[in-house]
Coordinates of C-alpha atoms in Angstrom, one line a residue:
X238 CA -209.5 139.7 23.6
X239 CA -209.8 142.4 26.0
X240 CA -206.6 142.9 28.4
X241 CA -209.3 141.7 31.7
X242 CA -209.7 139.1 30.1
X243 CA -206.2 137.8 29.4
X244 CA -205.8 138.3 32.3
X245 CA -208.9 136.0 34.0
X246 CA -207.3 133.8 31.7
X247 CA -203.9 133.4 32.7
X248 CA -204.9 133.4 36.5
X249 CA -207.0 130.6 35.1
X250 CA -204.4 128.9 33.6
X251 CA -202.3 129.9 37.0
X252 CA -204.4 128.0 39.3
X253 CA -205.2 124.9 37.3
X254 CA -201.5 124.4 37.5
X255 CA -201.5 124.8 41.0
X256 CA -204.3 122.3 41.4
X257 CA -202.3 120.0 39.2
X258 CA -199.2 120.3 41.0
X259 CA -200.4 120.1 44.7
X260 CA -202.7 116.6 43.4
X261 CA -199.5 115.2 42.0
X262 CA -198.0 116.1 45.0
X263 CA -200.7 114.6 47.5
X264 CA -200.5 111.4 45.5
X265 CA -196.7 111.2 45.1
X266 CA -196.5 111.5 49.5
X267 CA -199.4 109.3 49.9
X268 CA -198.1 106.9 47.9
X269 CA -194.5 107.0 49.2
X270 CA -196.3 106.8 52.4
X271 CA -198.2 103.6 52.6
X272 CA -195.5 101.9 50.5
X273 CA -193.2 102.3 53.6
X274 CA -195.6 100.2 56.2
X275 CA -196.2 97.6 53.9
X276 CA -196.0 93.7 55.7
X277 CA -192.8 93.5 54.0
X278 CA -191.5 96.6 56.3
X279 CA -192.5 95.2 59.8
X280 CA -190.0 93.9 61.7
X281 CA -192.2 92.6 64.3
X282 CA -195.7 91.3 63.6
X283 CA -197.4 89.1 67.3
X284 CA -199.1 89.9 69.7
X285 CA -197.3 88.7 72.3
X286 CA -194.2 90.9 71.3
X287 CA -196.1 94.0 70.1
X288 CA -198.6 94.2 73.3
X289 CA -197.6 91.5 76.0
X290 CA -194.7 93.1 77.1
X291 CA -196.5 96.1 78.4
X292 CA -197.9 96.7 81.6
X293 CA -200.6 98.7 83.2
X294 CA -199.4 102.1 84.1
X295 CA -200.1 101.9 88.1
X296 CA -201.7 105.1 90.2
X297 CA -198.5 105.6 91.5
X298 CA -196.7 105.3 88.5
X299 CA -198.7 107.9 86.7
X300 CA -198.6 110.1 89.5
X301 CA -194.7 109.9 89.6
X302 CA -194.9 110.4 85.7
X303 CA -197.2 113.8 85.6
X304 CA -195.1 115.3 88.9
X305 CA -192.0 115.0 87.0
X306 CA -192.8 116.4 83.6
X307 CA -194.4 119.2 85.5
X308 CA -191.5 119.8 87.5
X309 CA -189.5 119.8 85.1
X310 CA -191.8 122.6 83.0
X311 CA -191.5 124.7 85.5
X312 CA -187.7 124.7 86.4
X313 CA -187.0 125.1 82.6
X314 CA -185.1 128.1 82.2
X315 CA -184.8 128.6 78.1
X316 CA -185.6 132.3 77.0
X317 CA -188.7 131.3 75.5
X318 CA -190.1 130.1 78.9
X319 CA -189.3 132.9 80.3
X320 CA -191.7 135.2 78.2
X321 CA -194.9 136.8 80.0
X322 CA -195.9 135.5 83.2
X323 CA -194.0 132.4 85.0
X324 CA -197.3 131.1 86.7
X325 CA -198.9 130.7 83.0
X326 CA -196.8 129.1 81.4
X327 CA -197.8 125.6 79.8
X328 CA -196.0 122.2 78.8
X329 CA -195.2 123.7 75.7
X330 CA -194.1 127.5 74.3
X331 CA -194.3 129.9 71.4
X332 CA -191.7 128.3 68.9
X333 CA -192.0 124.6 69.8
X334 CA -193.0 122.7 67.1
X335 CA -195.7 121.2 68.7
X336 CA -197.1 124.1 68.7
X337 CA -196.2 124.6 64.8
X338 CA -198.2 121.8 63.9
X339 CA -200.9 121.6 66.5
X340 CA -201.8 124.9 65.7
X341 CA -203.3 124.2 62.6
X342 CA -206.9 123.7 61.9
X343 CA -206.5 121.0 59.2
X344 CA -204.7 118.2 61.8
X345 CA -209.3 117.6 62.4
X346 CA -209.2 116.7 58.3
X347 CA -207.3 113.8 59.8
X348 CA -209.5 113.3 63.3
X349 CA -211.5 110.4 62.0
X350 CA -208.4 108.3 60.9
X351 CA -206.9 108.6 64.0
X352 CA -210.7 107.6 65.8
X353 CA -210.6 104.8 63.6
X354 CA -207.1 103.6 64.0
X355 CA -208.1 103.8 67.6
X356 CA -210.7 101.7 67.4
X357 CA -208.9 99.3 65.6
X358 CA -207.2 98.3 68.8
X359 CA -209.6 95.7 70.8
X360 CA -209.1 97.3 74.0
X361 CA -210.6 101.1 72.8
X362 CA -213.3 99.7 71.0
X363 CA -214.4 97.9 74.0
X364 CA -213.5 100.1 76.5
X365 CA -216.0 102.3 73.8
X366 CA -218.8 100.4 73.9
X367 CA -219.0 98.8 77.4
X368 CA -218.5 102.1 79.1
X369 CA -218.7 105.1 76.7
X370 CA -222.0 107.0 76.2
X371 CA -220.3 108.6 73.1
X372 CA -223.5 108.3 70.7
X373 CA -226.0 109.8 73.3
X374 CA -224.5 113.2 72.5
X375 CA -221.5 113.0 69.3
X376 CA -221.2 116.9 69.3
X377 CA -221.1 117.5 73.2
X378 CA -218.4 114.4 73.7
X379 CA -216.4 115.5 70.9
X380 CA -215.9 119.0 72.2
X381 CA -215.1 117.8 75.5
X382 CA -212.8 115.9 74.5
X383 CA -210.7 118.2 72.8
X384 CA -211.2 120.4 75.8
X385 CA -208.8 118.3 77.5
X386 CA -206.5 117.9 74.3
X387 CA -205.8 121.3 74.6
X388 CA -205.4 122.3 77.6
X389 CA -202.8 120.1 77.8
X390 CA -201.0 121.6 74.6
X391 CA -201.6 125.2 74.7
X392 CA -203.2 125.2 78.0
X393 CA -201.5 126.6 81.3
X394 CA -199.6 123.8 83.4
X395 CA -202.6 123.9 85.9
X396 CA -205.3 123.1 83.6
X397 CA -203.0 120.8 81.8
X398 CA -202.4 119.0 84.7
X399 CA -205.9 119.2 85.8
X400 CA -207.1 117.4 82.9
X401 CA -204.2 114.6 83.1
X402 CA -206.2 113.6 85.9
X403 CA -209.5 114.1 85.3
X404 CA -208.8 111.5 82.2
X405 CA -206.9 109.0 84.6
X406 CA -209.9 109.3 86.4
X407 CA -212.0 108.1 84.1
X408 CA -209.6 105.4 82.9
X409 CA -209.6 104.0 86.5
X410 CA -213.0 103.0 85.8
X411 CA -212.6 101.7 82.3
X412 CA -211.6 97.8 82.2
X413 CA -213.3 94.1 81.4
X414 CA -213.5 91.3 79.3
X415 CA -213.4 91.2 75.2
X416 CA -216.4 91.1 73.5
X417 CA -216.0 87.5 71.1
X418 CA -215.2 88.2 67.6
X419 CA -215.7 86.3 64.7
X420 CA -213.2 85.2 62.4
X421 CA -209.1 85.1 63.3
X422 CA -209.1 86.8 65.8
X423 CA -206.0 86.4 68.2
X424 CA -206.7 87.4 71.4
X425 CA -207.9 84.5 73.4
X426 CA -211.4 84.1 74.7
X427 CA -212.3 86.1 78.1
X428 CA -209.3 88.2 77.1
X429 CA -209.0 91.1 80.3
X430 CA -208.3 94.7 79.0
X431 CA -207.8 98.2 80.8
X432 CA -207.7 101.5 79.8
X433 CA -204.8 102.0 81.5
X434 CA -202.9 99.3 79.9
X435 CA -199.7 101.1 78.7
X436 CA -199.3 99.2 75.3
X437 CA -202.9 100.9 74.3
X438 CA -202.4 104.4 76.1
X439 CA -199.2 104.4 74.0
X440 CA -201.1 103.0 70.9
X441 CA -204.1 106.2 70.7
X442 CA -201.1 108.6 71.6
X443 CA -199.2 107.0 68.2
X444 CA -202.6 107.5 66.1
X445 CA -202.5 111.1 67.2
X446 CA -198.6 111.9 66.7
X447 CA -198.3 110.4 63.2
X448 CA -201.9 111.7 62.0
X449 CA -201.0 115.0 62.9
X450 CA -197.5 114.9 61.2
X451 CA -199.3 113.2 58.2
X452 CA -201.9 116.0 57.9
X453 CA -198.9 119.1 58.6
X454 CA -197.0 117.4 55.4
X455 CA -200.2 116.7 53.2
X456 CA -201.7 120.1 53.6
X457 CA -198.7 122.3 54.9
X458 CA -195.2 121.4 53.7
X459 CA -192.9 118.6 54.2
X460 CA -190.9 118.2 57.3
X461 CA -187.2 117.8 57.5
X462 CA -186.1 114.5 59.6
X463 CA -184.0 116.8 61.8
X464 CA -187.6 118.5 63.2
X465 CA -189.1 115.5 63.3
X466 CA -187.3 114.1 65.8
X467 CA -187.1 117.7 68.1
X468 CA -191.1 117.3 67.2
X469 CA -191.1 114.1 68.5
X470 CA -189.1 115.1 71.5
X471 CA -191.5 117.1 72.4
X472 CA -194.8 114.7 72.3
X473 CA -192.7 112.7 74.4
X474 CA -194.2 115.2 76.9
X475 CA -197.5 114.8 76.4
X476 CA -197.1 110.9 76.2
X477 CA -196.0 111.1 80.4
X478 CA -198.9 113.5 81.4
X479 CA -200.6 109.8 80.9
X480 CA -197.9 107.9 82.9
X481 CA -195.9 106.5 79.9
X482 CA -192.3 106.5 80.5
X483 CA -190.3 107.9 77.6
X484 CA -188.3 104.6 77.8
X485 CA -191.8 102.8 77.1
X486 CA -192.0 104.6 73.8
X487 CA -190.0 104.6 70.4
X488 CA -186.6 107.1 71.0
X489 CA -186.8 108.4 67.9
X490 CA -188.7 109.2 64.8
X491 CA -187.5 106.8 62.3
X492 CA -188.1 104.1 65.4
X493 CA -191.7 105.3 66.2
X494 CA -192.5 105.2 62.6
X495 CA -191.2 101.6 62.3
X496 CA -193.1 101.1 65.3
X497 CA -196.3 102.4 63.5
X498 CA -195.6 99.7 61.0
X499 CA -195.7 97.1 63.3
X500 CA -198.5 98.0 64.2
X501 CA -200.4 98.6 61.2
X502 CA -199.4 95.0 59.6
X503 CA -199.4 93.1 63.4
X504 CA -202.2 91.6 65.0
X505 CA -202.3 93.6 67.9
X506 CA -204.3 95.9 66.2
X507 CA -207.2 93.8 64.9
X508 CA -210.7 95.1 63.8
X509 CA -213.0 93.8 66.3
X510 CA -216.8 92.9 65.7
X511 CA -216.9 95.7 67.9
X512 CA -215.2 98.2 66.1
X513 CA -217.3 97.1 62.9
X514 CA -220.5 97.4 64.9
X515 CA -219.5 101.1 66.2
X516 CA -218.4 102.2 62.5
X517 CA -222.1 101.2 60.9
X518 CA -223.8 102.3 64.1
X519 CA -221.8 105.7 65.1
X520 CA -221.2 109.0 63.3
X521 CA -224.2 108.7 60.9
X522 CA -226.4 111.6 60.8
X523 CA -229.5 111.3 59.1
X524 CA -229.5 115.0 57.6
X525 CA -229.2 115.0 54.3
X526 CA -226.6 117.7 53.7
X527 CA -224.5 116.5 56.9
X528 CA -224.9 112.8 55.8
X529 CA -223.5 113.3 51.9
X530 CA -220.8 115.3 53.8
X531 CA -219.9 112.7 56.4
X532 CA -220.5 110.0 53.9
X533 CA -218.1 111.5 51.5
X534 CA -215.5 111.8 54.2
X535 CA -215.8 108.7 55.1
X536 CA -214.6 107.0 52.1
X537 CA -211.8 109.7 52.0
X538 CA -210.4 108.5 55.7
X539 CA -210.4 104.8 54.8
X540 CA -208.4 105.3 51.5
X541 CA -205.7 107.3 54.0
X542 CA -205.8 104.2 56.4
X543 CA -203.8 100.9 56.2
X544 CA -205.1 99.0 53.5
X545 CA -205.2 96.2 55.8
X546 CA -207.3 97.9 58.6
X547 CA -210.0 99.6 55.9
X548 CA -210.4 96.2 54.4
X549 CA -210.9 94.9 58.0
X550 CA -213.4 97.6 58.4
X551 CA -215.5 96.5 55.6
X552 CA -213.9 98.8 52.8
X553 CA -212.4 98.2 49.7
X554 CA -210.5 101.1 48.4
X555 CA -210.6 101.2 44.4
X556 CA -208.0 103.3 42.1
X557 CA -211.5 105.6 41.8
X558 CA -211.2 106.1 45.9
X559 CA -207.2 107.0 46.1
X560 CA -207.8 109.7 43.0
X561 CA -210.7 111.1 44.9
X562 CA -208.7 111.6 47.6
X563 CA -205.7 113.0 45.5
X564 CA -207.6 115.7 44.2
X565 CA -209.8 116.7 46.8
X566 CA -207.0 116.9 48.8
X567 CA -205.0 118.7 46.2
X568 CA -208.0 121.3 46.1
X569 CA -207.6 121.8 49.8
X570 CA -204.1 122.1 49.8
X571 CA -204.2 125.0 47.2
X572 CA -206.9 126.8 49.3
X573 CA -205.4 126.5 52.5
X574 CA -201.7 127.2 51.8
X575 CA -203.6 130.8 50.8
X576 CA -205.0 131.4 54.0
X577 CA -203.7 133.8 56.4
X578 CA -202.4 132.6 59.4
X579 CA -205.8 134.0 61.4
X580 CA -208.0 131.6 59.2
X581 CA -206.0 128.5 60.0
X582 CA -204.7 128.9 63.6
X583 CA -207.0 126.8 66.5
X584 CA -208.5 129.6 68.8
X585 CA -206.3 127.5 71.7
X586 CA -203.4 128.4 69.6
X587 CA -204.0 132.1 69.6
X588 CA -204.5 132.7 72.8
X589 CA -202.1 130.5 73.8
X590 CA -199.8 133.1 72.6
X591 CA -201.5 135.9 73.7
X592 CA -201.0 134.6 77.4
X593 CA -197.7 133.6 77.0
X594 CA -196.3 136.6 74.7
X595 CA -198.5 139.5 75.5
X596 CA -198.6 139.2 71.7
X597 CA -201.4 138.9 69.2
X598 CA -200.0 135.9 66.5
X599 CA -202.5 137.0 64.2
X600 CA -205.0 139.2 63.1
X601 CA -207.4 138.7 65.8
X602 CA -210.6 140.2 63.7
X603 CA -209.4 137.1 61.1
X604 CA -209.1 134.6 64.1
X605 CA -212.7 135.3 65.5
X606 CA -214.0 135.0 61.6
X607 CA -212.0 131.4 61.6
X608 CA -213.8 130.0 65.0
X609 CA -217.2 130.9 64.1
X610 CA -216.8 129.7 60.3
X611 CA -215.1 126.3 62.1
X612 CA -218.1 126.2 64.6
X613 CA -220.5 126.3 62.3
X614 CA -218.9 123.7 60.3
X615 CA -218.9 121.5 63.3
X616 CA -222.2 122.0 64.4
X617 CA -223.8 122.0 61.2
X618 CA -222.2 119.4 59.1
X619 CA -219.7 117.0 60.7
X620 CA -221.1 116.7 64.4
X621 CA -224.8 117.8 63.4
X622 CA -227.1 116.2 66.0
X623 CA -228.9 113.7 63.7
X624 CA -226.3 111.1 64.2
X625 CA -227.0 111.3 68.1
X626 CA -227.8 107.2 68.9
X627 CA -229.4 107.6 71.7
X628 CA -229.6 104.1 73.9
X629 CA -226.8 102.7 71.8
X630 CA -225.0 100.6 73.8
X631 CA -227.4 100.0 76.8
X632 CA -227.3 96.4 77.0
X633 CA -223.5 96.4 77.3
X634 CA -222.5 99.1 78.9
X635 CA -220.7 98.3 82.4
X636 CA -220.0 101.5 84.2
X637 CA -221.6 104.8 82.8
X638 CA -219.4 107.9 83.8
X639 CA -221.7 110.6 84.7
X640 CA -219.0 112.9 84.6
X641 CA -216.8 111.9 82.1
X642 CA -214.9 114.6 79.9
X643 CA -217.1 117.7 81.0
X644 CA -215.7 120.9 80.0
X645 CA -216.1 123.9 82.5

């Protein structure tokens, strides 16, 4: 054999090791993973303890909430507030581990788990579907959305705080009675629900904090406990631009993990008929190389879920299903730990820092590569405009928002 090809041979042999390793290691943390929030971990399982016990976050309240985070942003004197201009700075800085995770591209691997966990809670799914026009336009809502998401992460205080209430405002108008469900279902008939009912605010901010942490570990590297808990710290934050007091939420990471538990194995958060009729109904383009895209996704978020919740959802996860996921996500793992930081940073990210730093984090030809290669993926392939429903949820809808989520 020709020296080239020992060579092709032994980077061969080089990456198949790789691909070995990071799949053992995706099953070893997935499986360490789930078999902490088994029944047997949850220390409180009711409803009336997990959900009963919180109120609904009040105007003023919230109000009192976003005022004093801000505040508090803005007297913060550390050096790394102090970079670049005062009047642009944001919740968060360059160095803050929210900004460590949230800046990578990957956390969307993870986005619908956390939808889905979501709508595992009675009170989003039919908060969803009595006042949501979500399936009229997937693509447009979906971009919108994040639109607020980061403006409040990487965005300037302003527009942070700008969105904080644009989404209260919608909120206000989100609220009515439980559709009936079949089955067990524990919450009683006519059953009231809010948007701004803090147990669920708290609830769609937990699907996002632990997802994200989840998909940092998976496809990043592991997390010691001691940044956990300053990363947790720091979503504190974003959990009172919503009006949750910090005292309303977990104080630290090994608590909101058990409280994730709870969760996961108490009925609080019970698949609805509702939820079951949004997840056959919505996200289901009908092109074919979007739909065997989305369709293989699928099974790959409901083998990351609780087994409980999937099952609930109509899915039976096999051994066939967890190795699927183990080496697909073992493939991904080994292509993106090679990528350059321009080809895995957010665009928010990037110019997060520019603003803030006067500095470029990455190569900014490699960074405008990375949002046209992710926009295209988006468009094309997960949010492709086949699975627009249009009329979906006519019959139920309550209180169509007009304006709900637009992004300037």
């Amino acid at each position: 054999m020709t020296y080239i090809a020992w060579c092709l041979l032994g980077a061969a042999a080089t990456v198949i090791v790789v691909l070995v390793r990071n799949t053992l290691y995706i099953r070893r943390k997935l499986l360490h993973y789930h078999s902490d929030k088994t029944p047997e971990h949850a220390t409180v399982t009711s409803l009336r303890e997990l959900h009963h016990s919180y109120p609904q976050i009040e105007k003023d309240a919230f109000k009192e909430q976003l005022s004093s985070v801000v505040r508090e942003v803005r007297e913060d004197s550390r050096p790394e507030r102090l970079k670049g201009d005062p009047a642009r700075r944001g919740l968060y800085a360059h160095g803050d581990l929210m900004w460590e995770v949230g800046r990578e591209s990957i956390n969307f691997a993870g986005a619908a788990r956390a939808v889905f966990l979501q709508t595992a809670h009675p009170y989003v799914a039919s908060g969803v579907q009595q006042h949501s026009k979500v399936a009229d336009d997937v693509h447009r809502r979906f971009y919108n959305t994040f639109h607020h998401v980061f403006n409040i992460n990487f965005g300037e205080l302003k527009d942070a705080e700008r969105s904080a209430k644009q989404v209260r405002a919608i909120h206000d108008r989100v609220f009515g009675e439980l559709e009936p469900t079949s089955g067990d279902f524990p919450y009683e008939e006519r059953h009231l629900y809010t948007a701004n009912h803090e147990g669920a605010v708290i609830w769609v901010w937990a699907t996002l904090v632990e997802t994200s942490m989840l998909m940092f570990e998976l496809f990043r590297t592991e997390m010691p406990l001691h940044e956990k808990e300053i990363y947790y710290e720091q979503q504190k934050e974003m959990a009172r631009f919503f009006g949750v007091e910090k005292s309303s939420v977990p104080p630290d990471w090994q608590s909101f993990m058990q409280y994730t538990t709870n969760m996961w194995n108490g009925d609080a958060v019970t698949v609805s008929d509702t939820a079951r009729e949004m997840e056959k109904t919505l996200f289901r383009p009908t092109a074919f190389v979007s739909k065997l895209v989305t369709d293989s996704s699928r099974r790959l978020t409901f083998a990351i879920m609780p087994e409980r919740l999937a099952r609930q959802y109509g899915y039976e996860i096999t051994w066939a299903d967890r190795w699927h996921v183990y080496i697909s996500f073992g493939i991904i793992r080994t292509i993106y730990q090679c990528l350059p930081g321009g080809l895995r940073y957010l665009t928010a990210y990037v110019k997060a820092v520019k603003r803030t730093t006067g500095e470029d984090v990455c190569n900014p030809f490699l960074a405008n590569i990375a949002a046209h290669m992710g926009s295209f993926i988006m468009d094309t392939l997960l949010m492709n405009p086949s699975m627009n429903v249009k009329n979906w949820n006519d019959s139920k809808i309550k209180h169509i928002d007009t304006t709900a989520l637009l992004a300037e």
